[in-house]
Each structure stands twice: as structure tokens, then as C-alpha cells.
mmCIF file of C-alpha atoms and ligand atoms in Angstrom:
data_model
loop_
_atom_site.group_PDB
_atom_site.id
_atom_site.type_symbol
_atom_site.label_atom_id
_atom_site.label_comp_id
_atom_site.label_asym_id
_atom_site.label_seq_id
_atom_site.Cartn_x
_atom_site.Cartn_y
_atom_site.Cartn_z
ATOM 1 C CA UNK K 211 127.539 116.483 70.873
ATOM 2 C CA UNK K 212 126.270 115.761 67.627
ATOM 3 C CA UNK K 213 122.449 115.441 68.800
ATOM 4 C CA UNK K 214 122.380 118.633 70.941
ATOM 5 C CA UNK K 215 123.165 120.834 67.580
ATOM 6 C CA UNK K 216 120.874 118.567 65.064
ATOM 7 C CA UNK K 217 117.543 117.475 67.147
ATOM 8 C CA UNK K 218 114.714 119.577 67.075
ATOM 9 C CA UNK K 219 112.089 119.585 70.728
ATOM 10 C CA UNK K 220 109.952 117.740 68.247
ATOM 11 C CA UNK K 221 111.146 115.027 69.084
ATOM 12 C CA UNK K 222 110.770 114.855 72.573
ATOM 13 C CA UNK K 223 106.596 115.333 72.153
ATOM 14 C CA UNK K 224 105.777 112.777 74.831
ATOM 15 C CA UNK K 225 101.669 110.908 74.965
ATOM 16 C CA UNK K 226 99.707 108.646 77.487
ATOM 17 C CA UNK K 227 98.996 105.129 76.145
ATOM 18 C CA UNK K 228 96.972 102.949 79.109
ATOM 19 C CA UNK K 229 96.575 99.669 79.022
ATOM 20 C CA UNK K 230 93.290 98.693 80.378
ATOM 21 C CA UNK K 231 91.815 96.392 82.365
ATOM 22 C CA UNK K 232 90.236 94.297 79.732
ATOM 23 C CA UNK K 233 94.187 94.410 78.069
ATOM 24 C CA UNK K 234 95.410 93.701 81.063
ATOM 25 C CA UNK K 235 93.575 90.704 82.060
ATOM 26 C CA UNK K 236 93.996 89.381 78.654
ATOM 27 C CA UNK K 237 96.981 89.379 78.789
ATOM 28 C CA UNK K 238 98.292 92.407 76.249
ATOM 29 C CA UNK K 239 100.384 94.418 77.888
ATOM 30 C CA UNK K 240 103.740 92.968 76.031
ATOM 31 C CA UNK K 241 102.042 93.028 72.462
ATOM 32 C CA UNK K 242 101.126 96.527 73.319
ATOM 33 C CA UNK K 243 104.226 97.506 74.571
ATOM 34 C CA UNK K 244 106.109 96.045 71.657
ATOM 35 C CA UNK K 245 104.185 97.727 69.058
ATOM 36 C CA UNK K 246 105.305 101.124 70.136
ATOM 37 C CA UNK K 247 109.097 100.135 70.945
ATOM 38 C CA UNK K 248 109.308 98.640 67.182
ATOM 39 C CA UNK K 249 107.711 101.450 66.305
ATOM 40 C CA UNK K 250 111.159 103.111 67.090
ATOM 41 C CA UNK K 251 109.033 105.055 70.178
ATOM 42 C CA UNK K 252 110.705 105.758 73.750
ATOM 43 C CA UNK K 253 109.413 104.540 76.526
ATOM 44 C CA UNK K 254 109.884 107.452 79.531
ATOM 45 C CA UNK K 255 107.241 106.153 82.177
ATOM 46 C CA UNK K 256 105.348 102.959 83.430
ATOM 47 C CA UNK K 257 103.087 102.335 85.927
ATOM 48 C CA UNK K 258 100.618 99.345 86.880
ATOM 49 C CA UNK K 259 97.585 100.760 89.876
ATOM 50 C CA UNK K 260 93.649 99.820 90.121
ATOM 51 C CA UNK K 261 92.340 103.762 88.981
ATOM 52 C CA UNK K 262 90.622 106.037 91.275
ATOM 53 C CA UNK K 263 87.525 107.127 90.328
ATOM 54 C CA UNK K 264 88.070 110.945 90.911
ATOM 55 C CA UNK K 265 91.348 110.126 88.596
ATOM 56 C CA UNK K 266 89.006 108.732 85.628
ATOM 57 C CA UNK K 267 86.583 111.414 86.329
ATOM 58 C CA UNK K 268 88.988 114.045 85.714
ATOM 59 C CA UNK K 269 90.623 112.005 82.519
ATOM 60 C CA UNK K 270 87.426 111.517 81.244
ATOM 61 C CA UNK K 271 86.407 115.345 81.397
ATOM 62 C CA UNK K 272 84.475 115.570 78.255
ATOM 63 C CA UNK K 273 82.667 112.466 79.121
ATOM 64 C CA UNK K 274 80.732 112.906 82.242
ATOM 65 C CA UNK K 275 77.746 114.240 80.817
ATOM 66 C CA UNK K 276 77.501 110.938 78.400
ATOM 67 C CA UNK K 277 75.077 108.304 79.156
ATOM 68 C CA UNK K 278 78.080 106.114 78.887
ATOM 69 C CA UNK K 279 79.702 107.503 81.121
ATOM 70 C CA UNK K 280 78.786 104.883 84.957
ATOM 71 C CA UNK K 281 79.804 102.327 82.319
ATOM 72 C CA UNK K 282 83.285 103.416 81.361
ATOM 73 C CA UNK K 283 84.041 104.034 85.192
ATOM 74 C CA UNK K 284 82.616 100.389 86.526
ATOM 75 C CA UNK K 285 84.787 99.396 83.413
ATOM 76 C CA UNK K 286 87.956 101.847 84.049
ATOM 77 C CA UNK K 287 87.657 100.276 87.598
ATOM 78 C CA UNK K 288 87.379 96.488 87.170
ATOM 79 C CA UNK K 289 90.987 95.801 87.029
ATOM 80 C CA UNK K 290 94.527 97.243 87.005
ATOM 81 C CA UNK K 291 95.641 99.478 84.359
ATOM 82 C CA UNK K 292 98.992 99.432 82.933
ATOM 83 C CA UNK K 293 100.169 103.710 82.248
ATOM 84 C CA UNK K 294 102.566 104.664 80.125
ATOM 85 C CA UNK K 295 104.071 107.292 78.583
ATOM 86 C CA UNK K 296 105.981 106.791 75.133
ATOM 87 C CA UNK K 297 107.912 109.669 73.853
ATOM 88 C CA UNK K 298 108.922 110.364 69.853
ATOM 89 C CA UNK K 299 108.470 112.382 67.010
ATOM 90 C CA UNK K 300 104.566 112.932 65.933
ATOM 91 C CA UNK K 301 103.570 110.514 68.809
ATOM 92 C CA UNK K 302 100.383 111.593 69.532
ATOM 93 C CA UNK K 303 99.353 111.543 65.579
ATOM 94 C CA UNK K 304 101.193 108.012 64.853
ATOM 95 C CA UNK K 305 99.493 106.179 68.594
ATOM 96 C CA UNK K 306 96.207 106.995 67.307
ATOM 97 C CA UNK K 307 97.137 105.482 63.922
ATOM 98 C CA UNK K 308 98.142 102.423 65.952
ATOM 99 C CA UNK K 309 95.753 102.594 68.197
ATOM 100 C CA UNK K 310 92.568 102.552 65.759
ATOM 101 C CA UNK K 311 88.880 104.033 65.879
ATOM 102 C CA UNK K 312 87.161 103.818 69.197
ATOM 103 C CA UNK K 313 84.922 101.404 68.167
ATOM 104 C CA UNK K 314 87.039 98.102 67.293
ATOM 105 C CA UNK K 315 84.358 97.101 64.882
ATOM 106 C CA UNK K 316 85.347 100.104 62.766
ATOM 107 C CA UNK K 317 89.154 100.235 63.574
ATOM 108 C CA UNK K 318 90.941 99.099 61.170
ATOM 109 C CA UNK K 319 93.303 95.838 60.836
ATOM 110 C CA UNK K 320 96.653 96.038 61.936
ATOM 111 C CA UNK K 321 95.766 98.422 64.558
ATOM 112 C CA UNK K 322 95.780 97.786 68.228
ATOM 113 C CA UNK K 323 91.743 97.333 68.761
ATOM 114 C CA UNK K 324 91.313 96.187 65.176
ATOM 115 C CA UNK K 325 93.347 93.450 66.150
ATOM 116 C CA UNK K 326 92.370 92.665 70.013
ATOM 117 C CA UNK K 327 88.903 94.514 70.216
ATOM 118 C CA UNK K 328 85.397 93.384 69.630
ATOM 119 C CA UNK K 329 83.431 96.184 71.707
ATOM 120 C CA UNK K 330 83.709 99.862 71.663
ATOM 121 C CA UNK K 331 82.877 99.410 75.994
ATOM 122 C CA UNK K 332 86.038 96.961 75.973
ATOM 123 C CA UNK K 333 88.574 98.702 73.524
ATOM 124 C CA UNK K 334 91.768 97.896 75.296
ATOM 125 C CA UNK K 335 93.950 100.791 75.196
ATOM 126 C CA UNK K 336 93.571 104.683 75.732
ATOM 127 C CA UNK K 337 95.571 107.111 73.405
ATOM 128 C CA UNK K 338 95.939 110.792 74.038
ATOM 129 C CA UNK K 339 93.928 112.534 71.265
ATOM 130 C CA UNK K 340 96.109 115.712 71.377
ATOM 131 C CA UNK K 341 99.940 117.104 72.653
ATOM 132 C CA UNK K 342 97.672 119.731 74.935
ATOM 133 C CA UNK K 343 95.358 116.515 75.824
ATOM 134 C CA UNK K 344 98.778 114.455 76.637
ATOM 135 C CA UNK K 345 100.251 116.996 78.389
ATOM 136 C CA UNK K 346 97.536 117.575 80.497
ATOM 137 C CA UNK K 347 96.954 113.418 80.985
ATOM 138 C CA UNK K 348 100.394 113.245 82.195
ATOM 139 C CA UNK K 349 100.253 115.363 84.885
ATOM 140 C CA UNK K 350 97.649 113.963 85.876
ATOM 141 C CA UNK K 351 98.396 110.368 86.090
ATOM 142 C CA UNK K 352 102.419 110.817 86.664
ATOM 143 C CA UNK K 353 101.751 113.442 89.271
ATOM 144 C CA UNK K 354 104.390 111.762 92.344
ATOM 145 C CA UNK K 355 102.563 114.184 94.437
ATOM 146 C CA UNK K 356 99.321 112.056 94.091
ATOM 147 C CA UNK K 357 98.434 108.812 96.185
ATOM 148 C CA UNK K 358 97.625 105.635 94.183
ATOM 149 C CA UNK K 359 95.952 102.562 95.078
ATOM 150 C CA UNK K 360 99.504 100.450 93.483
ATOM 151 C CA UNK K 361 100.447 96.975 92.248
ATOM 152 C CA UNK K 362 102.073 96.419 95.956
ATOM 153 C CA UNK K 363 98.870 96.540 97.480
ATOM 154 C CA UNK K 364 97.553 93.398 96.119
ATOM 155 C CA UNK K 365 94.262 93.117 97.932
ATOM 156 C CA UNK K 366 92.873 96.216 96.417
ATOM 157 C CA UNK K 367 93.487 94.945 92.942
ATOM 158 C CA UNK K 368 91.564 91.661 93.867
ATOM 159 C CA UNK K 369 94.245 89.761 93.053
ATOM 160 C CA UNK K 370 95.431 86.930 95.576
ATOM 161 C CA UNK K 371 99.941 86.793 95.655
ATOM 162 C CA UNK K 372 100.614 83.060 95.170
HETATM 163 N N1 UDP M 574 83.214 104.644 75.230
HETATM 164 C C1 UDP M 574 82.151 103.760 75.411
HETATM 165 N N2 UDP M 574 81.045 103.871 74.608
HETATM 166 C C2 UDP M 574 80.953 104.822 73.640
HETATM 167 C C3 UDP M 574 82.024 105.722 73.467
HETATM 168 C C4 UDP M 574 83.128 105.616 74.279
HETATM 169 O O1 UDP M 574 82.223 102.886 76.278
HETATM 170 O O2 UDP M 574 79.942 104.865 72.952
HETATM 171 C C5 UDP M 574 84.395 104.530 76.088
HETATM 172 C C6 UDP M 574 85.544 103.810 75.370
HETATM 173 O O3 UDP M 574 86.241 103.039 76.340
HETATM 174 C C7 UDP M 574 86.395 104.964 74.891
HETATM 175 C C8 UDP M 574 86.237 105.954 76.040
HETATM 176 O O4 UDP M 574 84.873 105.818 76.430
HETATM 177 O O5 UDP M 574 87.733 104.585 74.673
HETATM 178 C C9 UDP M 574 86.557 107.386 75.671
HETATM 179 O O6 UDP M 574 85.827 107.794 74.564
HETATM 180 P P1 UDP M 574 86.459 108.766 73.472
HETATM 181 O O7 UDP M 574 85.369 109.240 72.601
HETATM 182 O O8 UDP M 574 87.325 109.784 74.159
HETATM 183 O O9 UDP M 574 87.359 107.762 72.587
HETATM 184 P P2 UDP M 574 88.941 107.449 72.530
HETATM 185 O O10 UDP M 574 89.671 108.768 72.585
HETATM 186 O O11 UDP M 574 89.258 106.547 73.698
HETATM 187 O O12 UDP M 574 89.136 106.733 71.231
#
């Protein structure tokens, strides 16, 4: 029909937004979530798992030479993650509008860690910073061929079932 002759394969550019643990534990994910669906943003994928390390290591590439970089795993690793991957026109660009600088103290109001961040080490969420970047994020944390610790297994997460 109709959009099969008008839509361009803009449209279908697709990123990786994460809720982290910090996000998580406060509590987040639904503000989060909300943002990007009244944002007019499609949601195409949604997982909750505690992250691997070799996962994060891989993610975080073009960190592991940083001094930083023990810290962001131990933090990457404290809790589950929430990973998710919106779909829209220019939604790489517009997420890292939403999302805000890396440092919450210099992101801006109105943006996700502008509004729920205090400290660059606890910024909340994770935004692909490029289509090649979200492409290649994707794969790697959609990939069914990979095993995850998951949300089922409950002990792993340190989290008790009541
Ligand atoms: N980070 C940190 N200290 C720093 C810089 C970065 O703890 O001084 C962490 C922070 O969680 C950040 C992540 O490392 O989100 C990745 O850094 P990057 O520069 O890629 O920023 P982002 O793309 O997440 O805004």
C-alpha cells in the first residue's frame, strides 16, 4: 500500500538505548521508555540480563585503554541492564539529543541525565553515538546466538523472587 511507495529506509535507522544499572535500580526504566515512545520512536527489541564482562568489553571498545575503564565494568556489572532497541527516522542523532552530554553535570535540562544524573560514573542510560556504532551494538547485544546471564535466573542478578 500507500507506505511501501512513499517511505524512504530512513526511516527504519534502528539505535541501542540501555538502561543501566543505576536506572534500573532507581527505578527509570518507564520514564525512559516513555520519552522515546512520545517521542513518536518504535520500539523493535527489549531485553532485561546482568552484562557479561567480555560483552561490555567488546561494547566498550574504545574504552579499554582508559583509566576509567575497571570502573565502568564493576559499574556496567552491579545490576541488571534494561536493552533496547528503538527504531525511527534520525534516531541515533535525536537519542543523543535526549539523552544529553556524558557528564550529567554538563547535560543539559530536559534531557535524560540532565534530569536523573548527578555523576558522569552513574549516567543512567547508554546511546549509540553513530548508525555504524548502532549497527554494530546490535549485533552484539541482540545476537540470539549468544548466551546471557537473563532476568529468569534470578540468583545471578542478586535479586531474591518474593
Ligand atoms: N565514563 C566514566 N568516566 C568518564 C567517561 C566515561 O565513567 O570520565 C563512562 C560513562 O558511563 C560513559 C561511558 O563510560 O557513559 C562511555 O563513555 P563515552 O565517552 O563513550 O560516553 P557516552 O557515549 O556514553 O556518552
Amino acid at each position: 500500500g500507500f507506505s511501501y511507495y512513499c517511505t524512504t529506509s530512513e526511516v527504519r535507522e534502528r539505535t541501542l538505548i540501555a538502561v543501566k544499572p543505576d536506572g534500573v535500580q532507581r527505578r527509570l526504566v518507564g520514564q525512559i521508555v516513555q520519552r522515546f515512545e512520545k517521542r513518536g520512536f518504535k520500539l523493535v527489541g527489549l531485553k532485561m540480563l546482568k552484562a557479561p564482562e567480555d560483552l561490555l568489553s567488546q561494547h566498550y571498545l574504545n574504552l579499554q585503554k582508559k583509566a576509567f575503564f575497571p570502573q565502568v565494568l564493576c559499574y556496567m556489572t552491579s545490576g541488571p541492564v534494561v536493552v533496547m532497541v528503538w527504531e525511527g527516522y534520525n534516531v541515533v542523532r535525536s537519542s543523543r539529543v535526549m539523552v544529553g552530554k556524558t557528564n550529567p553535570a554538563e547535560a543539559d535540562p530536559g534531557t535524560v541525565r540532565g534530569d536523573f544524573g548527578i555523576h558522569v560514573s552513574r549516567n543512567v542510560v547508554h546511546a549509540s553515538d553513530s548508525v555504524e556504532g548502532a549497527q554494530r551494538e546490535i549485533q552484539l547485544w541482540h545476537n540470539p546466538g549468544r548466551t546471557y546471564t537473563t532476568f529468569e535466573d534470578q540468583s545471578s542478578l542478586g535479586i531474591s523472587a518474593r
